[in-house]
PDB file of C-alpha atoms in Angstrom:
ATOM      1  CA  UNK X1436     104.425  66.882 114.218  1.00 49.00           C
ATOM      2  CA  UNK X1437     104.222  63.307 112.750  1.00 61.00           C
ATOM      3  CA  UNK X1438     105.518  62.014 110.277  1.00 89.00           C
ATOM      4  CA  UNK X1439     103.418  62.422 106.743  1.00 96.00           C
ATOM      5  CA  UNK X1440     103.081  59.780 104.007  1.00 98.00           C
ATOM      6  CA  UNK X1441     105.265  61.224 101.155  1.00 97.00           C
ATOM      7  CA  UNK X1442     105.447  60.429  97.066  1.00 98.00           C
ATOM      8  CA  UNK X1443     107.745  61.261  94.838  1.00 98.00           C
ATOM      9  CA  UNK X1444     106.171  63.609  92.405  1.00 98.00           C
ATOM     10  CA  UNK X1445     108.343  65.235  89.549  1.00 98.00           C
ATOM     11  CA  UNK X1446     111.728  63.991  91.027  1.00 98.00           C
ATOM     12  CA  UNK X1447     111.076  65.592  94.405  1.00 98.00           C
ATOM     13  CA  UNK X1448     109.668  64.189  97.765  1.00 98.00           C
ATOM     14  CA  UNK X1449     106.647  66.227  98.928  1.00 98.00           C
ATOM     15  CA  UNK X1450     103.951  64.573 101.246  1.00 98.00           C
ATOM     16  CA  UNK X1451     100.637  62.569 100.047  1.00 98.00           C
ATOM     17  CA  UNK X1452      97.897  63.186 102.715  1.00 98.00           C
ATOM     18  CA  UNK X1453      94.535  62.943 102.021  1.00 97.00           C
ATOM     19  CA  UNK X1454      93.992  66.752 102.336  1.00 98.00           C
ATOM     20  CA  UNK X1455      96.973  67.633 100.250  1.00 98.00           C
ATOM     21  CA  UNK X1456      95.023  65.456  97.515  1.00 98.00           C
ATOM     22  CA  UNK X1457      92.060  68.076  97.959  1.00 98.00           C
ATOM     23  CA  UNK X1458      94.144  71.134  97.867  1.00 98.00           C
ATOM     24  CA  UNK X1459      95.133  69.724  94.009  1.00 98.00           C
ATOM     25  CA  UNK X1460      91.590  68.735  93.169  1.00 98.00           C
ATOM     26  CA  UNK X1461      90.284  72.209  94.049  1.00 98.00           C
ATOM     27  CA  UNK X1462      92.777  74.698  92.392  1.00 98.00           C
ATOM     28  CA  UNK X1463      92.184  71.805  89.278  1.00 98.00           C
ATOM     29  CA  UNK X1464      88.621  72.957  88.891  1.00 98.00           C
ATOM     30  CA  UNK X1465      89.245  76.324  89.699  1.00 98.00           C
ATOM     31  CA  UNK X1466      92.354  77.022  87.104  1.00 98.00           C
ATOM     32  CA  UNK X1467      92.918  76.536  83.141  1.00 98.00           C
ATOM     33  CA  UNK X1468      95.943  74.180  82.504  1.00 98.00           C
ATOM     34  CA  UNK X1469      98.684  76.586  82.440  1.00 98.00           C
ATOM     35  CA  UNK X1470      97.875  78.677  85.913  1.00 98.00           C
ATOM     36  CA  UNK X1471      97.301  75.166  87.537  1.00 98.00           C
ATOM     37  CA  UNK X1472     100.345  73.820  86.292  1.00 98.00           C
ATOM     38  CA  UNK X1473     102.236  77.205  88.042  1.00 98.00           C
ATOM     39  CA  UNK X1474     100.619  76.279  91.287  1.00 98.00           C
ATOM     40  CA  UNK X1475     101.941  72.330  91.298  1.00 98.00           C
ATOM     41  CA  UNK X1476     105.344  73.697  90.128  1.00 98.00           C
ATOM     42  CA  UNK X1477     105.860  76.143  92.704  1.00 98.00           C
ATOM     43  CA  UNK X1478     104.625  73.379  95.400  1.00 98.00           C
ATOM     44  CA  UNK X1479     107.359  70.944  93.819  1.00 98.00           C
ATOM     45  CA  UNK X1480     109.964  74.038  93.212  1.00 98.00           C
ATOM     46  CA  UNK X1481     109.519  74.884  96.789  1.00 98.00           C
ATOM     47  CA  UNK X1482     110.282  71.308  98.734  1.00 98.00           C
ATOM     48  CA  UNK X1483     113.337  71.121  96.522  1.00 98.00           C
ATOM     49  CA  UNK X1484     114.700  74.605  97.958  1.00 98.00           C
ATOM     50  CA  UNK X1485     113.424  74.524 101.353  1.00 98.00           C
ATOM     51  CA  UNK X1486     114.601  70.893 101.994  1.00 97.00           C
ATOM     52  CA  UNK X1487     118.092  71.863 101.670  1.00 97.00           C
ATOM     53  CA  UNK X1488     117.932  74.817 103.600  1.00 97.00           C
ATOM     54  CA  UNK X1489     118.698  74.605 107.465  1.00 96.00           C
ATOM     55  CA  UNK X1490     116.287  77.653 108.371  1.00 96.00           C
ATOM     56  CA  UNK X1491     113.064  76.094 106.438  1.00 98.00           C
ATOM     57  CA  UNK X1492     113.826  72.095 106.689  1.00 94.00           C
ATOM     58  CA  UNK X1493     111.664  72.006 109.931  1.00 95.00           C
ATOM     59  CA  UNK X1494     108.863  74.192 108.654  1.00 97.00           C
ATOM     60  CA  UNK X1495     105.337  72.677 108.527  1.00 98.00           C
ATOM     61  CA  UNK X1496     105.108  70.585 105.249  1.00 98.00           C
ATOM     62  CA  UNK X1497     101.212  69.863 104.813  1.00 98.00           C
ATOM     63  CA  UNK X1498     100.852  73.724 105.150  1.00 98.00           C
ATOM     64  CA  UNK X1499     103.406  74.461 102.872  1.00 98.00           C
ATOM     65  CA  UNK X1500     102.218  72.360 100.365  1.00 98.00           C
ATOM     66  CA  UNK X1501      98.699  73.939 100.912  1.00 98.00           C
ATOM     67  CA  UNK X1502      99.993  77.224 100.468  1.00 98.00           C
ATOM     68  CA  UNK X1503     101.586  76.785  97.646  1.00 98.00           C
ATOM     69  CA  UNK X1504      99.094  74.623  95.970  1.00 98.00           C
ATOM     70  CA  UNK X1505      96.155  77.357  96.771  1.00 98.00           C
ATOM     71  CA  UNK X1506      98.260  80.176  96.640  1.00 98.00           C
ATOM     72  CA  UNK X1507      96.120  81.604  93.426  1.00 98.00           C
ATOM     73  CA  UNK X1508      93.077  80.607  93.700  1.00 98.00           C
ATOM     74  CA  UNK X1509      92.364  84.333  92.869  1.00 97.00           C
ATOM     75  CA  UNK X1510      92.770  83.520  89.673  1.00 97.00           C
ATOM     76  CA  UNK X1511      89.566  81.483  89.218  1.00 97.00           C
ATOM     77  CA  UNK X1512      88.566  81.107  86.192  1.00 95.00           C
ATOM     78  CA  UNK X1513      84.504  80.581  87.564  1.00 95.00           C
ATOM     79  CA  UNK X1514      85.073  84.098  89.407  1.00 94.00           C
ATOM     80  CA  UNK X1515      83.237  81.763  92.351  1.00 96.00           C
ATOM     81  CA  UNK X1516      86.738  83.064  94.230  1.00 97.00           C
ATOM     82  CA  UNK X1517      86.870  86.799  93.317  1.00 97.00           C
ATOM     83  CA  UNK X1518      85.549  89.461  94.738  1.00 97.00           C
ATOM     84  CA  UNK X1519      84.786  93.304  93.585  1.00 95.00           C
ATOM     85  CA  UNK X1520      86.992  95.218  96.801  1.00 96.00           C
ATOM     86  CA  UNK X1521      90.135  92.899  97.711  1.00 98.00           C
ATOM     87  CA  UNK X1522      93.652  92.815  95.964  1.00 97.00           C
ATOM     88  CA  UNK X1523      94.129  89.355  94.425  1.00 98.00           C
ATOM     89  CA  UNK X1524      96.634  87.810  97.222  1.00 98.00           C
ATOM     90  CA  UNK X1525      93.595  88.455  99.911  1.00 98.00           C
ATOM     91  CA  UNK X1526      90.847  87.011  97.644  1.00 98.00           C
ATOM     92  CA  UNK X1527      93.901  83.938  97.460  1.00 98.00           C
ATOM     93  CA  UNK X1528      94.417  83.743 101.304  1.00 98.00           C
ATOM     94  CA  UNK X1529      90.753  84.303 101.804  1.00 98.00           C
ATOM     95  CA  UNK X1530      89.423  81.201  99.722  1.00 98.00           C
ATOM     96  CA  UNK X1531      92.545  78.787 101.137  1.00 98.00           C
ATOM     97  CA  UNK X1532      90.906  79.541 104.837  1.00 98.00           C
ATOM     98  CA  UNK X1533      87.671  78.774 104.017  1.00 98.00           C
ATOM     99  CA  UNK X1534      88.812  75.639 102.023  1.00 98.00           C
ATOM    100  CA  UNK X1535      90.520  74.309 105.201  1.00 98.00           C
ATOM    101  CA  UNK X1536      87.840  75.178 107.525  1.00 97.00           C
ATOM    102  CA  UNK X1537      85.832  73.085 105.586  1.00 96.00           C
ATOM    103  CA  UNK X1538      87.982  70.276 104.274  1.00 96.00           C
ATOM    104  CA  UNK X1539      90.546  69.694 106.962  1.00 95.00           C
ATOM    105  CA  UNK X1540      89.196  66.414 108.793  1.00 91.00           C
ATOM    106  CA  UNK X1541      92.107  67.413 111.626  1.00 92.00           C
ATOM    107  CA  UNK X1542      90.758  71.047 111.533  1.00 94.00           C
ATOM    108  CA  UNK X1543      93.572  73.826 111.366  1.00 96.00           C
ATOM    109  CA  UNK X1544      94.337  75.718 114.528  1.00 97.00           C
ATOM    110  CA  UNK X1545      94.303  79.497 114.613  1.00 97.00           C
ATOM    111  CA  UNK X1546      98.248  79.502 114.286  1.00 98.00           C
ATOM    112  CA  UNK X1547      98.407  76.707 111.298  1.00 98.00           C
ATOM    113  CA  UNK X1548      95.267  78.778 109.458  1.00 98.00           C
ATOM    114  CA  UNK X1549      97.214  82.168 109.858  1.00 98.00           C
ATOM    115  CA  UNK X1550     100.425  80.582 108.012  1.00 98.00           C
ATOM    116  CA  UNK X1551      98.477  79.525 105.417  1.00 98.00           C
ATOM    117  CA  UNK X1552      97.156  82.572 104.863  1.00 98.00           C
ATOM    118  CA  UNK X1553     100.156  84.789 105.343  1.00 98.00           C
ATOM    119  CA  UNK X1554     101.973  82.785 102.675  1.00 98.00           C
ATOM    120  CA  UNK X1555      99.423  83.670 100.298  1.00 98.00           C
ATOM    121  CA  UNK X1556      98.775  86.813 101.328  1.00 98.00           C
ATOM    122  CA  UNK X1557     102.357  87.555 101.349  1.00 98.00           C
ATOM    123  CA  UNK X1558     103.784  85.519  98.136  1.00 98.00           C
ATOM    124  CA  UNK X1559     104.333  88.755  96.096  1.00 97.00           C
ATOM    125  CA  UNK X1560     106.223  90.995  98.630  1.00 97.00           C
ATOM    126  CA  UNK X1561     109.721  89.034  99.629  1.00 97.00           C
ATOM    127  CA  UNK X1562     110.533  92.167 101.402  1.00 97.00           C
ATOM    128  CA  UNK X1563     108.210  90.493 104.057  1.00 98.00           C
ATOM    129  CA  UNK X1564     107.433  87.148 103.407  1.00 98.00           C
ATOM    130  CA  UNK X1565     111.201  86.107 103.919  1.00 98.00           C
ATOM    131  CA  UNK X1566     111.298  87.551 107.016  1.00 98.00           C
ATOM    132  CA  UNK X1567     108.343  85.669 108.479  1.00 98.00           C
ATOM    133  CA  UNK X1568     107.961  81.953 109.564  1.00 98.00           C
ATOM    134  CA  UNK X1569     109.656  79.317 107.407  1.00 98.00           C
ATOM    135  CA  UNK X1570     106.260  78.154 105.754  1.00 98.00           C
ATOM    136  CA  UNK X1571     105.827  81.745 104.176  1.00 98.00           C
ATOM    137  CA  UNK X1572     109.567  81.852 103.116  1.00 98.00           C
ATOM    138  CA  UNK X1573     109.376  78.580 102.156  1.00 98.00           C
ATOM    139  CA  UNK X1574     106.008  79.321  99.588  1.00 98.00           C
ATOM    140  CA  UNK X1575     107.970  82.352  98.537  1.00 98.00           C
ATOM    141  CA  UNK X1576     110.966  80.854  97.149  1.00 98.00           C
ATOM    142  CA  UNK X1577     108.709  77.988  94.994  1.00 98.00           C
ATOM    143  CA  UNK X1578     106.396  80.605  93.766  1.00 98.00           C
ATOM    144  CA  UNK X1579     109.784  82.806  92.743  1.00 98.00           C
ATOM    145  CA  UNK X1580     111.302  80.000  90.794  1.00 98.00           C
ATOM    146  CA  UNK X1581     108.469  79.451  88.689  1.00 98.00           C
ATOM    147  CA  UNK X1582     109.594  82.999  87.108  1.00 97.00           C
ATOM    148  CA  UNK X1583     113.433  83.344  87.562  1.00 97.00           C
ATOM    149  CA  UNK X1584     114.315  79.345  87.271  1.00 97.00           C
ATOM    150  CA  UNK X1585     117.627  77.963  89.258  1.00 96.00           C
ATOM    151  CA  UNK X1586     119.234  81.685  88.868  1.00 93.00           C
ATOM    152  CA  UNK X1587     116.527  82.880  92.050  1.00 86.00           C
ATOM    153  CA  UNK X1588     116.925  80.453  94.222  1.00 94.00           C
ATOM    154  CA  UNK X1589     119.199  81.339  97.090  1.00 94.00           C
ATOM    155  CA  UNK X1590     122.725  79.356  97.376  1.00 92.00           C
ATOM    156  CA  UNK X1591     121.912  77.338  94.619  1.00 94.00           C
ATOM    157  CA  UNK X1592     119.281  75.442  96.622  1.00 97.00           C
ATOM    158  CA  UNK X1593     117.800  74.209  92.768  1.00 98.00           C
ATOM    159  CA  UNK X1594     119.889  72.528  90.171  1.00 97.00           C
ATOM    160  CA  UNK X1595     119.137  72.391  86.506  1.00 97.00           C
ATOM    161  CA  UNK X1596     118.828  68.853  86.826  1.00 98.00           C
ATOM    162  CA  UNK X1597     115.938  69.718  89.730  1.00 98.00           C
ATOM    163  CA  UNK X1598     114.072  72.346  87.372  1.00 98.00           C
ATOM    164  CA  UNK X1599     114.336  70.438  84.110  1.00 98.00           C
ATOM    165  CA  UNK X1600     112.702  67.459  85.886  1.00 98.00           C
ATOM    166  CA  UNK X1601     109.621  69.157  87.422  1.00 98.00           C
ATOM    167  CA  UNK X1602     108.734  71.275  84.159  1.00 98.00           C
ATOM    168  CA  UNK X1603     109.350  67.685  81.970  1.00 98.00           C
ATOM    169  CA  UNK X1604     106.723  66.544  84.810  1.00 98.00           C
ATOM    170  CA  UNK X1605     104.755  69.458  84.712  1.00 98.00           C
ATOM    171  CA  UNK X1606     104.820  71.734  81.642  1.00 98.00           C
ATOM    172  CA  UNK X1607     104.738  75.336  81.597  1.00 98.00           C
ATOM    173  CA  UNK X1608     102.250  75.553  78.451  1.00 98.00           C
ATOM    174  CA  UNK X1609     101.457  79.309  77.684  1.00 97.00           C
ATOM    175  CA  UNK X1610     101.934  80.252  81.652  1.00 98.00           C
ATOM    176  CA  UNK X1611     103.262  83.272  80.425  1.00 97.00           C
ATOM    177  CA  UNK X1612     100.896  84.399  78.227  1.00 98.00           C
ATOM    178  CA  UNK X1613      97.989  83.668  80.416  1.00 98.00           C
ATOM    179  CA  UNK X1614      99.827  84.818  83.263  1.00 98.00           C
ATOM    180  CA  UNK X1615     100.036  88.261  81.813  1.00 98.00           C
ATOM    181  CA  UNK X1616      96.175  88.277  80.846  1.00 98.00           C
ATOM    182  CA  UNK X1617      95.584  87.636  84.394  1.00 98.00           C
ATOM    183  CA  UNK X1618      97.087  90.401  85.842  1.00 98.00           C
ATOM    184  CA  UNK X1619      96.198  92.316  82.595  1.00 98.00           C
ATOM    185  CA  UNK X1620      92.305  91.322  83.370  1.00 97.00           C
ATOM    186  CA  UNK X1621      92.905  92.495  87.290  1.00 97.00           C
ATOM    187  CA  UNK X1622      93.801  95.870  86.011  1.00 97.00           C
ATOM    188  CA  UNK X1623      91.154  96.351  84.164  1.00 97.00           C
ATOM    189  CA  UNK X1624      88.093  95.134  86.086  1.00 96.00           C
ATOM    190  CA  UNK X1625      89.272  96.043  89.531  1.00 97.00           C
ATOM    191  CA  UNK X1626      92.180  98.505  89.411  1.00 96.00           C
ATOM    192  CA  UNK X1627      92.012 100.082  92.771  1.00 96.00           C
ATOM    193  CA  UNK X1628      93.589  96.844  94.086  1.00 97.00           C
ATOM    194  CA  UNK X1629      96.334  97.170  91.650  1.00 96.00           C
ATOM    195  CA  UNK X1630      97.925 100.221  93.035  1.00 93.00           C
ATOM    196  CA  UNK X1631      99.281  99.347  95.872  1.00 91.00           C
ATOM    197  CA  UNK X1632     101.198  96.366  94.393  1.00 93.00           C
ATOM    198  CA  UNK X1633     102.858  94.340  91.227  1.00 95.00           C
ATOM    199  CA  UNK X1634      99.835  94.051  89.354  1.00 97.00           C
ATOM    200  CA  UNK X1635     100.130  97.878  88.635  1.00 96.00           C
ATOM    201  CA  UNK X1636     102.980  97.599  86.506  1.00 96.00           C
ATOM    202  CA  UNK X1637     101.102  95.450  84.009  1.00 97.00           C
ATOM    203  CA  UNK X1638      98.727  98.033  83.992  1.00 97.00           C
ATOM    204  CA  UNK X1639     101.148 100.442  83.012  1.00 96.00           C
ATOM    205  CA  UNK X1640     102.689  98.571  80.193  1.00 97.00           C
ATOM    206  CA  UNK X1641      99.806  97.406  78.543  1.00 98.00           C
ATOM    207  CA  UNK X1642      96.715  98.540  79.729  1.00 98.00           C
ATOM    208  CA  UNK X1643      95.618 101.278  77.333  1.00 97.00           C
ATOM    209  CA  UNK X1644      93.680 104.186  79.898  1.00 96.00           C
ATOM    210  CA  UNK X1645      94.913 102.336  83.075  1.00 96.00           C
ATOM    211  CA  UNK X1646      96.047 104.679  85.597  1.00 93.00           C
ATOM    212  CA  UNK X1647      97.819 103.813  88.786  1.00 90.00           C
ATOM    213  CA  UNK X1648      96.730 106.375  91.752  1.00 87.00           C
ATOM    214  CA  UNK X1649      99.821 105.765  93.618  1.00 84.00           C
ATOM    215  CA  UNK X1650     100.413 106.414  97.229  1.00 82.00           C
ATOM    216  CA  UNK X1651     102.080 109.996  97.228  1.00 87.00           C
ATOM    217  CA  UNK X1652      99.601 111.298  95.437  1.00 85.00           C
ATOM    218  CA  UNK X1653      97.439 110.170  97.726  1.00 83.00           C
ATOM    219  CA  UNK X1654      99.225 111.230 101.265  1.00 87.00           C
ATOM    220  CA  UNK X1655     100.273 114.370  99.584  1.00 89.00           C
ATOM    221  CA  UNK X1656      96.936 115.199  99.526  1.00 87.00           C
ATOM    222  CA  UNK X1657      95.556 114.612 102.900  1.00 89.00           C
ATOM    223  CA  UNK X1658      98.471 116.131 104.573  1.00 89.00           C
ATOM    224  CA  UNK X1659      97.731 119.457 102.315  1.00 88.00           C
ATOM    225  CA  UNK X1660      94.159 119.542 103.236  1.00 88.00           C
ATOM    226  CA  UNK X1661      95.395 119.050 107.046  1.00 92.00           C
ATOM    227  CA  UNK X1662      97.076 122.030 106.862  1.00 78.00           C
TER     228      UNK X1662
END
């Protein structure tokens, strides 16, 4: 892969390509400040990680960046991006596909769409994600220190000096109050693609009348009518 044109954007080197520049301008207008904000520190968290790790320094760093920049687009504020039947990290995968089948002047093949998509798809179960290609570990471990800081990154792959810079560049605002109203919001105007995931636990704590239908309830049931 060649070489990209890079910048130096809250103390870390990520690349500058005129699609990358897209990617930013798109999750701008679909995102309030705070949510956005998430998005660009996750991107910057997860250079600064995956750079120094030997497994992920080789990985594909426009689609990384991508990833990690669209990775909620669920969370679009103009619901343009949301649908009624799909949990949020599909409607997230979903809109970065179509983005890049539109926007990408080198168009995406089949393999480079799919690890866009699995990053997103996948950003909220590690149990998976870190076992996949180094793109979708890579978006994982941004996305994760954006809510457990330098203590979740693995062997110390972000210093305080790292995170300090990139939230003096990029302020966290009220991410975590409007982070909770998100998934708040998802539980209750779509809950059946809450229960199969994290969003359900929000539910649980703070949605007054939400109910999670979980799984064993469900199997439990079809094996008794099967007899």
């Amino acid at each position: 892969m060649s070489t990209l044109p890079t910048r130096v954007y809250g103390g870390v080197t990520v690349p500058d390509t005129p699609l990358i520049t897209s990617a930013l301008a798109y999750a701008r207008a679909h995102m309030i400040d705070s949510l956005y904000n998430h998005v660009v520190r996750s991107w910057l968290f997860g250079f600064a990680i995956a750079d120094k790790m030997p497994d992920l320094k080789d990985r594909d760093r426009e689609a990384h960046s991508i990833a990690a920049i669209l990775h909620d687009l669920a969370w679009d504020h103009t619901n343009e991006l949301v649908t009624k039947d799909d949990r949020f990290e599909v409607d997230g995968a979903n809109a970065a596909r179509t983005f890049l089948e539109k926007e990408a002047s080198d168009p995406y093949d089949k393999h480079r769409l799919q690890l866009v998509w699995d990053s997103i798809a996948l950003h909220t179960t590690p149990s998976i994600a870190l076992h996949k290609e180094p793109e979708v570990a890579a978006t994982f471990h941004g996305i994760a220190s954006d809510f457990s800081g330098v203590h979740g990154a693995p062997n110390g792959a972000l210093t305080q000096e790292e995170y300090d810079a990139i939230v003096k560049e990029v302020p966290r605002l009220a991410f975590r109050e409007d982070f909770k109203e998100v998934f708040c919001g998802l539980c209750r105007t779509k809950p059946q693609t809450t229960y199969d995931n994290v969003v359900g636990d929000w539910g649980e704590k703070y949605v007054e009348g939400y109910t999670r239908l979980r799984l064993i309830d469900q199997l439990e049931a079809g094996l008794e009518m099967l007899g």
